[in-house]
Amino acid sequence: MRIVTLAAAQLGPIQRAESRQHVVARMLELMDQAKAKGATMILYPELALTTFFPRWYMEDQAEVDAWFEREMPNAATLPLFERAKEYGMAMSFGYAELTPEGRHFNTCILVDRTGKIVGKYRKTHLPGHSEFDTSRAFQHLEKRYFEPGDTGFPVWRTEGGLFGMCICNDRRWPETYRVMGLQGVEMVLLGYNTPSVNSQKADEGPEKRLFHNRLSVQAGAYQNSTWVAAVAKAGNEDGFPLIGGSLIVDPNGEIVAEATTEDDELLVHACDLDATKFGKATIFDFARHRRIEHYGRITAQTGVELPPE
Ligand code: CDT
């Protein structure tokens, strides 16, 4: 057995006025709880340090950049790195990254138990739009504030296993998991901020959104025989609700832990990375069963091409 005792640390809402220091104090409290429950790795959500700012339309670049981190760790996040190292706990969280070259990414990192950043992933599938959209009930301006990630979907050998990361909307795309599956991934770590209502379809509410969350994560886990942990930023941020529903899914696609609140909440599960082996050696033995001669469209086209009438 190769056990990673994973703590999925859901965060409740972060209001626009809440400081990073205050959020980090909440994250540290969850880390303390994780340590008490024997966790060896802790996962926090997408854009964990601030409110989900892409809901706000901004034109002033200085105002936008104030939501971004210019270095990692920085003064606000150093306590997370220090406490995780003290506890011998690996860690992953998301943040808005502003590079020295002035590039903006929706990013997450993987930090090993010694406090070293061993992995960085930049979000590939950016949802939403780039201009103010009057037809929507609320805005989702990720395409305005971020550029698509340039990392692809690497897998890192660390903490005794093979770990990959993706971010929120990426979880809805089978390609995300398959690219990592083709590198033998044993645990996918992801965080999300998902509005509880579809801004373009008012009757798509939290139940349907939680269903799509489970469906995507469970399918990705099963079809690649990997653990997947998905952790939410949840609850009502300045009047804009986000779903909770954080979950840990085993390599059979079954949910082994699921959040019940929309607040700061910890799920802890002892995940055996060796449990990924059976599926990878049998029904999803890619080398024996995949038929890549028929998959060309996956990388050759983006949109739908209808057959001739
Ligand atoms: N953060 C993020 O990627 N949220 C999206 C919302 C999609 S609606 C524009 C998600 O896929 O959950």
mmCIF file of C-alpha atoms and ligand atoms in Angstrom:
data_model
loop_
_atom_site.group_PDB
_atom_site.id
_atom_site.type_symbol
_atom_site.label_atom_id
_atom_site.label_comp_id
_atom_site.label_asym_id
_atom_site.label_seq_id
_atom_site.Cartn_x
_atom_site.Cartn_y
_atom_site.Cartn_z
ATOM 1 C CA MET A 1 0.000 0.000 0.000
ATOM 2 C CA ARG A 2 1.118 3.554 -0.704
ATOM 3 C CA ILE A 3 -1.085 5.749 1.436
ATOM 4 C CA VAL A 4 -1.493 9.484 0.927
ATOM 5 C CA THR A 5 -3.776 10.779 3.662
ATOM 6 C CA LEU A 6 -5.407 13.594 1.790
ATOM 7 C CA ALA A 7 -7.193 16.549 3.363
ATOM 8 C CA ALA A 8 -9.543 18.299 0.947
ATOM 9 C CA ALA A 9 -9.901 21.735 2.527
ATOM 10 C CA GLN A 10 -13.064 23.398 1.244
ATOM 11 C CA LEU A 11 -13.211 27.137 1.865
ATOM 12 C CA GLY A 12 -16.446 28.942 2.562
ATOM 13 C CA PRO A 13 -17.075 32.302 0.953
ATOM 14 C CA ILE A 14 -14.426 35.012 0.805
ATOM 15 C CA GLN A 15 -15.932 38.470 0.633
ATOM 16 C CA ARG A 16 -14.432 41.093 -1.644
ATOM 17 C CA ALA A 17 -13.214 43.103 1.351
ATOM 18 C CA GLU A 18 -11.564 40.139 3.102
ATOM 19 C CA SER A 19 -7.760 40.385 3.263
ATOM 20 C CA ARG A 20 -5.369 37.651 2.182
ATOM 21 C CA GLN A 21 -4.030 37.559 5.742
ATOM 22 C CA HIS A 22 -7.496 36.741 7.061
ATOM 23 C CA VAL A 23 -8.009 34.026 4.453
ATOM 24 C CA VAL A 24 -4.602 32.526 5.231
ATOM 25 C CA ALA A 25 -5.579 32.384 8.919
ATOM 26 C CA ARG A 26 -8.646 30.335 7.904
ATOM 27 C CA MET A 27 -6.468 28.071 5.744
ATOM 28 C CA LEU A 28 -4.067 27.556 8.662
ATOM 29 C CA GLU A 29 -6.958 26.570 10.914
ATOM 30 C CA LEU A 30 -7.944 23.898 8.375
ATOM 31 C CA MET A 31 -4.308 22.788 8.169
ATOM 32 C CA ASP A 32 -4.221 22.358 11.948
ATOM 33 C CA GLN A 33 -7.358 20.204 11.768
ATOM 34 C CA ALA A 34 -5.780 18.210 8.925
ATOM 35 C CA LYS A 35 -2.660 17.561 10.988
ATOM 36 C CA ALA A 36 -4.777 16.385 13.930
ATOM 37 C CA LYS A 37 -6.449 13.879 11.576
ATOM 38 C CA GLY A 38 -3.143 12.542 10.275
ATOM 39 C CA ALA A 39 -3.176 14.178 6.839
ATOM 40 C CA THR A 40 0.039 14.104 4.816
ATOM 41 C CA MET A 41 -1.245 16.333 2.014
ATOM 42 C CA ILE A 42 -3.721 19.242 1.961
ATOM 43 C CA LEU A 43 -5.590 20.616 -1.037
ATOM 44 C CA TYR A 44 -7.236 24.062 -1.153
ATOM 45 C CA PRO A 45 -9.433 25.533 -3.941
ATOM 46 C CA GLU A 46 -8.869 27.569 -7.085
ATOM 47 C CA LEU A 47 -8.030 31.249 -6.381
ATOM 48 C CA ALA A 48 -7.916 30.336 -2.713
ATOM 49 C CA LEU A 49 -6.558 33.623 -1.415
ATOM 50 C CA THR A 50 -9.295 36.024 -2.565
ATOM 51 C CA THR A 51 -12.895 36.296 -3.563
ATOM 52 C CA PHE A 52 -13.698 34.989 -7.049
ATOM 53 C CA PHE A 53 -12.797 38.362 -8.586
ATOM 54 C CA PRO A 54 -13.557 37.447 -12.253
ATOM 55 C CA ARG A 55 -17.214 38.135 -11.466
ATOM 56 C CA TRP A 56 -16.310 41.832 -11.222
ATOM 57 C CA TYR A 57 -15.864 43.917 -14.377
ATOM 58 C CA MET A 58 -12.764 46.094 -14.138
ATOM 59 C CA GLU A 59 -11.097 48.394 -16.676
ATOM 60 C CA ASP A 60 -8.251 49.756 -14.564
ATOM 61 C CA GLN A 61 -5.301 47.343 -14.918
ATOM 62 C CA ALA A 62 -3.864 48.392 -11.548
ATOM 63 C CA GLU A 63 -7.158 47.423 -9.942
ATOM 64 C CA VAL A 64 -7.013 44.058 -11.722
ATOM 65 C CA ASP A 65 -3.395 43.431 -10.778
ATOM 66 C CA ALA A 66 -4.174 43.953 -7.102
ATOM 67 C CA TRP A 67 -5.865 40.516 -7.161
ATOM 68 C CA PHE A 68 -2.683 38.837 -8.407
ATOM 69 C CA GLU A 69 0.417 37.448 -6.622
ATOM 70 C CA ARG A 70 3.771 38.592 -8.006
ATOM 71 C CA GLU A 71 5.762 35.958 -6.160
ATOM 72 C CA MET A 72 5.096 32.701 -4.346
ATOM 73 C CA PRO A 73 5.531 32.393 -1.461
ATOM 74 C CA ASN A 74 5.003 36.022 -0.524
ATOM 75 C CA ALA A 75 4.459 37.771 2.788
ATOM 76 C CA ALA A 76 0.797 36.758 2.971
ATOM 77 C CA THR A 77 1.297 33.088 2.075
ATOM 78 C CA LEU A 78 4.623 32.369 3.810
ATOM 79 C CA PRO A 79 2.836 31.180 6.989
ATOM 80 C CA LEU A 80 1.163 28.421 4.942
ATOM 81 C CA PHE A 81 4.518 27.224 3.626
ATOM 82 C CA GLU A 82 6.098 27.367 7.081
ATOM 83 C CA ARG A 83 3.283 25.531 8.872
ATOM 84 C CA ALA A 84 3.022 22.833 6.169
ATOM 85 C CA LYS A 85 6.774 22.249 6.361
ATOM 86 C CA GLU A 86 6.624 22.088 10.164
ATOM 87 C CA TYR A 87 3.856 19.487 9.860
ATOM 88 C CA GLY A 88 5.634 17.557 7.099
ATOM 89 C CA MET A 89 2.537 18.024 4.967
ATOM 90 C CA ALA A 90 2.462 18.444 1.187
ATOM 91 C CA MET A 91 0.129 21.200 -0.032
ATOM 92 C CA SER A 92 -1.630 22.512 -3.117
ATOM 93 C CA PHE A 93 -3.578 25.734 -3.637
ATOM 94 C CA GLY A 94 -4.653 28.042 -6.421
ATOM 95 C CA TYR A 95 -3.930 31.734 -6.906
ATOM 96 C CA ALA A 96 -3.849 34.415 -9.575
ATOM 97 C CA GLU A 97 -0.283 34.619 -10.871
ATOM 98 C CA LEU A 98 1.336 37.752 -12.354
ATOM 99 C CA THR A 99 4.717 36.838 -13.819
ATOM 100 C CA PRO A 100 7.766 39.149 -13.954
ATOM 101 C CA GLU A 101 7.035 39.482 -17.708
ATOM 102 C CA GLY A 102 3.560 40.791 -16.935
ATOM 103 C CA ARG A 103 1.621 37.653 -17.878
ATOM 104 C CA HIS A 104 -1.556 36.709 -15.997
ATOM 105 C CA PHE A 105 -2.478 33.119 -15.256
ATOM 106 C CA ASN A 106 -4.972 31.206 -13.134
ATOM 107 C CA THR A 107 -2.431 28.982 -11.410
ATOM 108 C CA CYS A 108 -2.033 26.280 -8.793
ATOM 109 C CA ILE A 109 1.053 24.829 -7.199
ATOM 110 C CA LEU A 110 2.105 21.574 -5.589
ATOM 111 C CA VAL A 111 4.424 21.905 -2.616
ATOM 112 C CA ASP A 112 6.154 18.849 -1.174
ATOM 113 C CA ARG A 113 6.462 18.126 2.549
ATOM 114 C CA THR A 114 9.824 19.935 2.706
ATOM 115 C CA GLY A 115 8.200 23.168 1.556
ATOM 116 C CA LYS A 116 9.600 23.063 -1.985
ATOM 117 C CA ILE A 117 7.358 23.977 -4.908
ATOM 118 C CA VAL A 118 7.642 20.884 -7.092
ATOM 119 C CA GLY A 119 4.819 21.566 -9.535
ATOM 120 C CA LYS A 120 3.039 24.494 -11.127
ATOM 121 C CA TYR A 121 -0.030 24.268 -13.368
ATOM 122 C CA ARG A 122 -1.698 27.122 -15.272
ATOM 123 C CA LYS A 123 -5.391 26.747 -16.151
ATOM 124 C CA THR A 124 -5.970 25.638 -19.722
ATOM 125 C CA HIS A 125 -9.741 25.859 -20.248
ATOM 126 C CA LEU A 126 -10.743 29.404 -19.321
ATOM 127 C CA PRO A 127 -14.550 29.721 -19.177
ATOM 128 C CA GLY A 128 -16.642 32.828 -19.592
ATOM 129 C CA HIS A 129 -16.032 35.910 -21.706
ATOM 130 C CA SER A 130 -13.800 38.962 -22.006
ATOM 131 C CA GLU A 131 -16.226 41.890 -22.347
ATOM 132 C CA PHE A 132 -19.135 42.990 -20.163
ATOM 133 C CA ASP A 133 -22.089 40.839 -21.183
ATOM 134 C CA THR A 134 -25.476 42.414 -20.509
ATOM 135 C CA SER A 135 -27.293 39.174 -21.404
ATOM 136 C CA ARG A 136 -25.912 37.363 -18.347
ATOM 137 C CA ALA A 137 -27.312 37.515 -14.839
ATOM 138 C CA PHE A 138 -23.739 38.063 -13.644
ATOM 139 C CA GLN A 139 -20.300 38.233 -15.186
ATOM 140 C CA HIS A 140 -17.628 35.540 -15.541
ATOM 141 C CA LEU A 141 -14.599 37.405 -16.931
ATOM 142 C CA GLU A 142 -11.833 34.814 -16.786
ATOM 143 C CA LYS A 143 -11.101 35.322 -20.485
ATOM 144 C CA ARG A 144 -10.552 39.024 -19.731
ATOM 145 C CA TYR A 145 -8.169 38.669 -16.813
ATOM 146 C CA PHE A 146 -6.165 35.525 -17.639
ATOM 147 C CA GLU A 147 -4.423 34.099 -20.648
ATOM 148 C CA PRO A 148 -4.751 30.362 -21.336
ATOM 149 C CA GLY A 149 -2.158 28.354 -19.460
ATOM 150 C CA ASP A 150 1.107 27.378 -21.148
ATOM 151 C CA THR A 151 1.982 24.351 -19.017
ATOM 152 C CA GLY A 152 -0.157 21.621 -20.521
ATOM 153 C CA PHE A 153 -1.012 18.890 -18.032
ATOM 154 C CA PRO A 154 2.234 17.585 -16.538
ATOM 155 C CA VAL A 155 2.424 14.855 -13.932
ATOM 156 C CA TRP A 156 4.948 15.100 -11.115
ATOM 157 C CA ARG A 157 6.701 12.272 -9.301
ATOM 158 C CA THR A 158 6.603 13.305 -5.654
ATOM 159 C CA GLU A 159 5.345 12.148 -2.265
ATOM 160 C CA GLY A 160 5.713 8.526 -3.330
ATOM 161 C CA GLY A 161 3.369 8.779 -6.307
ATOM 162 C CA LEU A 162 2.403 10.472 -9.577
ATOM 163 C CA PHE A 163 0.395 13.666 -9.123
ATOM 164 C CA GLY A 164 -1.326 15.973 -11.586
ATOM 165 C CA MET A 165 -3.327 19.162 -11.245
ATOM 166 C CA CYS A 166 -6.074 20.950 -13.110
ATOM 167 C CA ILE A 167 -8.363 23.847 -12.258
ATOM 168 C CA CYS A 168 -12.145 24.141 -12.130
ATOM 169 C CA ASN A 169 -13.507 24.246 -15.687
ATOM 170 C CA ASP A 170 -10.699 21.864 -16.780
ATOM 171 C CA ARG A 171 -12.510 19.107 -14.862
ATOM 172 C CA ARG A 172 -15.359 19.115 -17.363
ATOM 173 C CA TRP A 173 -13.063 18.118 -20.256
ATOM 174 C CA PRO A 174 -12.111 14.440 -20.675
ATOM 175 C CA GLU A 175 -8.887 15.443 -22.433
ATOM 176 C CA THR A 176 -7.659 16.949 -19.166
ATOM 177 C CA TYR A 177 -7.665 13.630 -17.342
ATOM 178 C CA ARG A 178 -6.586 11.549 -20.331
ATOM 179 C CA VAL A 179 -3.433 13.585 -20.946
ATOM 180 C CA MET A 180 -2.503 12.991 -17.303
ATOM 181 C CA GLY A 181 -3.693 9.387 -17.481
ATOM 182 C CA LEU A 182 -1.277 8.818 -20.350
ATOM 183 C CA GLN A 183 1.500 9.813 -17.939
ATOM 184 C CA GLY A 184 0.298 7.298 -15.353
ATOM 185 C CA VAL A 185 -1.286 9.803 -12.986
ATOM 186 C CA GLU A 186 -2.362 8.346 -9.650
ATOM 187 C CA MET A 187 -3.942 11.397 -8.068
ATOM 188 C CA VAL A 188 -5.405 14.507 -9.704
ATOM 189 C CA LEU A 189 -5.742 17.557 -7.459
ATOM 190 C CA LEU A 190 -8.158 20.306 -8.429
ATOM 191 C CA GLY A 191 -9.950 23.291 -7.003
ATOM 192 C CA TYR A 192 -13.008 25.129 -8.245
ATOM 193 C CA ASN A 193 -15.283 28.178 -7.941
ATOM 194 C CA THR A 194 -18.569 27.223 -9.570
ATOM 195 C CA PRO A 195 -21.538 29.598 -9.409
ATOM 196 C CA SER A 196 -24.644 27.874 -8.019
ATOM 197 C CA VAL A 197 -26.771 29.113 -10.899
ATOM 198 C CA ASN A 198 -26.019 29.248 -14.615
ATOM 199 C CA SER A 199 -25.785 32.956 -15.495
ATOM 200 C CA GLN A 200 -27.330 32.177 -18.902
ATOM 201 C CA LYS A 201 -30.013 29.706 -17.755
ATOM 202 C CA ALA A 202 -31.753 30.527 -14.482
ATOM 203 C CA ASP A 203 -33.364 27.095 -14.129
ATOM 204 C CA GLU A 204 -29.961 25.414 -13.957
ATOM 205 C CA GLY A 205 -29.467 25.627 -10.218
ATOM 206 C CA PRO A 206 -27.302 24.076 -7.530
ATOM 207 C CA GLU A 207 -28.637 20.517 -7.824
ATOM 208 C CA LYS A 208 -27.801 20.300 -11.508
ATOM 209 C CA ARG A 209 -24.446 21.993 -10.918
ATOM 210 C CA LEU A 210 -23.514 19.563 -8.158
ATOM 211 C CA PHE A 211 -24.551 16.703 -10.425
ATOM 212 C CA HIS A 212 -22.283 17.954 -13.228
ATOM 213 C CA ASN A 213 -19.453 18.340 -10.731
ATOM 214 C CA ARG A 214 -19.753 14.745 -9.542
ATOM 215 C CA LEU A 215 -20.293 13.419 -13.060
ATOM 216 C CA SER A 216 -17.142 15.063 -14.409
ATOM 217 C CA VAL A 217 -14.889 14.124 -11.518
ATOM 218 C CA GLN A 218 -16.158 10.550 -11.179
ATOM 219 C CA ALA A 219 -15.835 9.908 -14.925
ATOM 220 C CA GLY A 220 -12.303 11.321 -15.011
ATOM 221 C CA ALA A 221 -11.271 9.123 -12.101
ATOM 222 C CA TYR A 222 -12.837 5.913 -13.418
ATOM 223 C CA GLN A 223 -11.741 6.285 -17.038
ATOM 224 C CA ASN A 224 -8.132 6.819 -16.019
ATOM 225 C CA SER A 225 -8.107 4.660 -12.881
ATOM 226 C CA THR A 226 -6.875 7.499 -10.722
ATOM 227 C CA TRP A 227 -7.810 9.227 -7.509
ATOM 228 C CA VAL A 228 -9.327 12.666 -8.082
ATOM 229 C CA ALA A 229 -9.875 15.232 -5.353
ATOM 230 C CA ALA A 230 -11.960 18.290 -6.162
ATOM 231 C CA VAL A 231 -12.289 21.067 -3.628
ATOM 232 C CA ALA A 232 -14.639 24.034 -3.734
ATOM 233 C CA LYS A 233 -14.697 27.598 -2.696
ATOM 234 C CA ALA A 234 -18.310 27.634 -1.611
ATOM 235 C CA GLY A 235 -21.092 29.810 -0.314
ATOM 236 C CA ASN A 236 -22.324 33.331 -0.796
ATOM 237 C CA GLU A 237 -19.640 35.827 -1.859
ATOM 238 C CA ASP A 238 -21.134 39.341 -1.760
ATOM 239 C CA GLY A 239 -24.490 38.035 -2.974
ATOM 240 C CA PHE A 240 -23.093 35.570 -5.536
ATOM 241 C CA PRO A 241 -23.520 31.930 -4.443
ATOM 242 C CA LEU A 242 -21.003 29.194 -5.253
ATOM 243 C CA ILE A 243 -21.662 25.461 -4.924
ATOM 244 C CA GLY A 244 -19.862 23.365 -2.322
ATOM 245 C CA GLY A 245 -19.799 19.623 -2.929
ATOM 246 C CA SER A 246 -16.055 19.065 -2.518
ATOM 247 C CA LEU A 247 -15.301 15.403 -3.004
ATOM 248 C CA ILE A 248 -12.661 12.728 -3.084
ATOM 249 C CA VAL A 249 -13.198 10.018 -5.702
ATOM 250 C CA ASP A 250 -11.400 6.673 -5.840
ATOM 251 C CA PRO A 251 -10.008 4.983 -8.982
ATOM 252 C CA ASN A 252 -13.298 3.100 -9.427
ATOM 253 C CA GLY A 253 -15.066 6.430 -9.781
ATOM 254 C CA GLU A 254 -16.754 6.093 -6.405
ATOM 255 C CA ILE A 255 -17.099 8.980 -3.974
ATOM 256 C CA VAL A 256 -15.302 8.230 -0.710
ATOM 257 C CA ALA A 257 -15.825 11.614 0.946
ATOM 258 C CA GLU A 258 -18.091 14.578 0.155
ATOM 259 C CA ALA A 259 -18.646 17.955 1.814
ATOM 260 C CA THR A 260 -22.009 18.683 3.411
ATOM 261 C CA THR A 261 -21.708 22.432 4.020
ATOM 262 C CA GLU A 262 -20.874 25.604 2.096
ATOM 263 C CA ASP A 263 -18.361 26.677 4.727
ATOM 264 C CA ASP A 264 -14.764 25.966 5.634
ATOM 265 C CA GLU A 265 -14.872 22.165 5.882
ATOM 266 C CA LEU A 266 -12.303 19.419 5.885
ATOM 267 C CA LEU A 267 -12.564 15.980 4.262
ATOM 268 C CA VAL A 268 -9.817 13.502 5.122
ATOM 269 C CA HIS A 269 -9.311 10.169 3.437
ATOM 270 C CA ALA A 270 -6.453 7.665 3.365
ATOM 271 C CA CYS A 271 -5.921 7.180 -0.376
ATOM 272 C CA ASP A 272 -3.949 4.098 -1.424
ATOM 273 C CA LEU A 273 -2.151 4.950 -4.655
ATOM 274 C CA ASP A 274 -1.730 1.233 -5.342
ATOM 275 C CA ALA A 275 -5.516 1.065 -5.774
ATOM 276 C CA THR A 276 -4.953 2.669 -9.178
ATOM 277 C CA LYS A 277 -3.022 -0.345 -10.433
ATOM 278 C CA PHE A 278 -5.832 -2.802 -11.191
ATOM 279 C CA GLY A 279 -7.763 -0.540 -13.556
ATOM 280 C CA LYS A 280 -4.582 0.623 -15.256
ATOM 281 C CA ALA A 281 -3.561 -3.000 -15.892
ATOM 282 C CA THR A 282 -6.939 -4.253 -17.106
ATOM 283 C CA ILE A 283 -9.865 -2.371 -18.667
ATOM 284 C CA PHE A 284 -7.887 0.872 -18.941
ATOM 285 C CA ASP A 285 -4.570 -0.632 -19.988
ATOM 286 C CA PHE A 286 -4.101 2.120 -22.546
ATOM 287 C CA ALA A 287 -1.204 0.447 -24.376
ATOM 288 C CA ARG A 288 -3.330 -2.612 -25.186
ATOM 289 C CA HIS A 289 -6.711 -1.052 -25.877
ATOM 290 C CA ARG A 290 -6.488 2.507 -27.200
ATOM 291 C CA ARG A 291 -7.018 2.993 -30.958
ATOM 292 C CA ILE A 292 -5.255 6.237 -31.686
ATOM 293 C CA GLU A 293 -5.754 5.839 -35.444
ATOM 294 C CA HIS A 294 -9.357 6.941 -34.766
ATOM 295 C CA TYR A 295 -8.647 9.808 -32.380
ATOM 296 C CA GLY A 296 -7.157 12.317 -34.828
ATOM 297 C CA ARG A 297 -10.076 14.737 -34.539
ATOM 298 C CA ILE A 298 -9.342 15.216 -30.851
ATOM 299 C CA THR A 299 -6.274 17.302 -31.651
ATOM 300 C CA ALA A 300 -7.012 18.288 -35.251
ATOM 301 C CA GLN A 301 -10.140 20.382 -34.623
ATOM 302 C CA THR A 302 -11.767 22.397 -31.851
ATOM 303 C CA GLY A 303 -15.365 22.986 -32.978
ATOM 304 C CA VAL A 304 -17.855 20.550 -34.452
ATOM 305 C CA GLU A 305 -17.573 19.662 -38.138
ATOM 306 C CA LEU A 306 -20.861 18.213 -39.356
ATOM 307 C CA PRO A 307 -20.884 15.367 -41.891
ATOM 308 C CA PRO A 308 -22.009 16.334 -45.407
ATOM 309 C CA GLU A 309 -25.817 16.482 -45.826
HETATM 310 N N1 CDT B 1 -13.926 28.919 -12.145
HETATM 311 C C1 CDT B 1 -14.502 28.238 -13.140
HETATM 312 O O1 CDT B 1 -13.832 27.746 -14.025
HETATM 313 N N2 CDT B 1 -15.858 28.140 -13.116
HETATM 314 C C2 CDT B 1 -16.589 27.532 -14.172
HETATM 315 C C3 CDT B 1 -17.875 28.228 -14.349
HETATM 316 C C4 CDT B 1 -18.425 27.980 -15.686
HETATM 317 S S1 CDT B 1 -19.708 29.075 -16.109
HETATM 318 C C5 CDT B 1 -18.918 30.346 -16.906
HETATM 319 C C6 CDT B 1 -16.824 26.031 -13.979
HETATM 320 O O2 CDT B 1 -16.640 25.298 -14.930
HETATM 321 O O3 CDT B 1 -17.260 25.623 -12.909
#
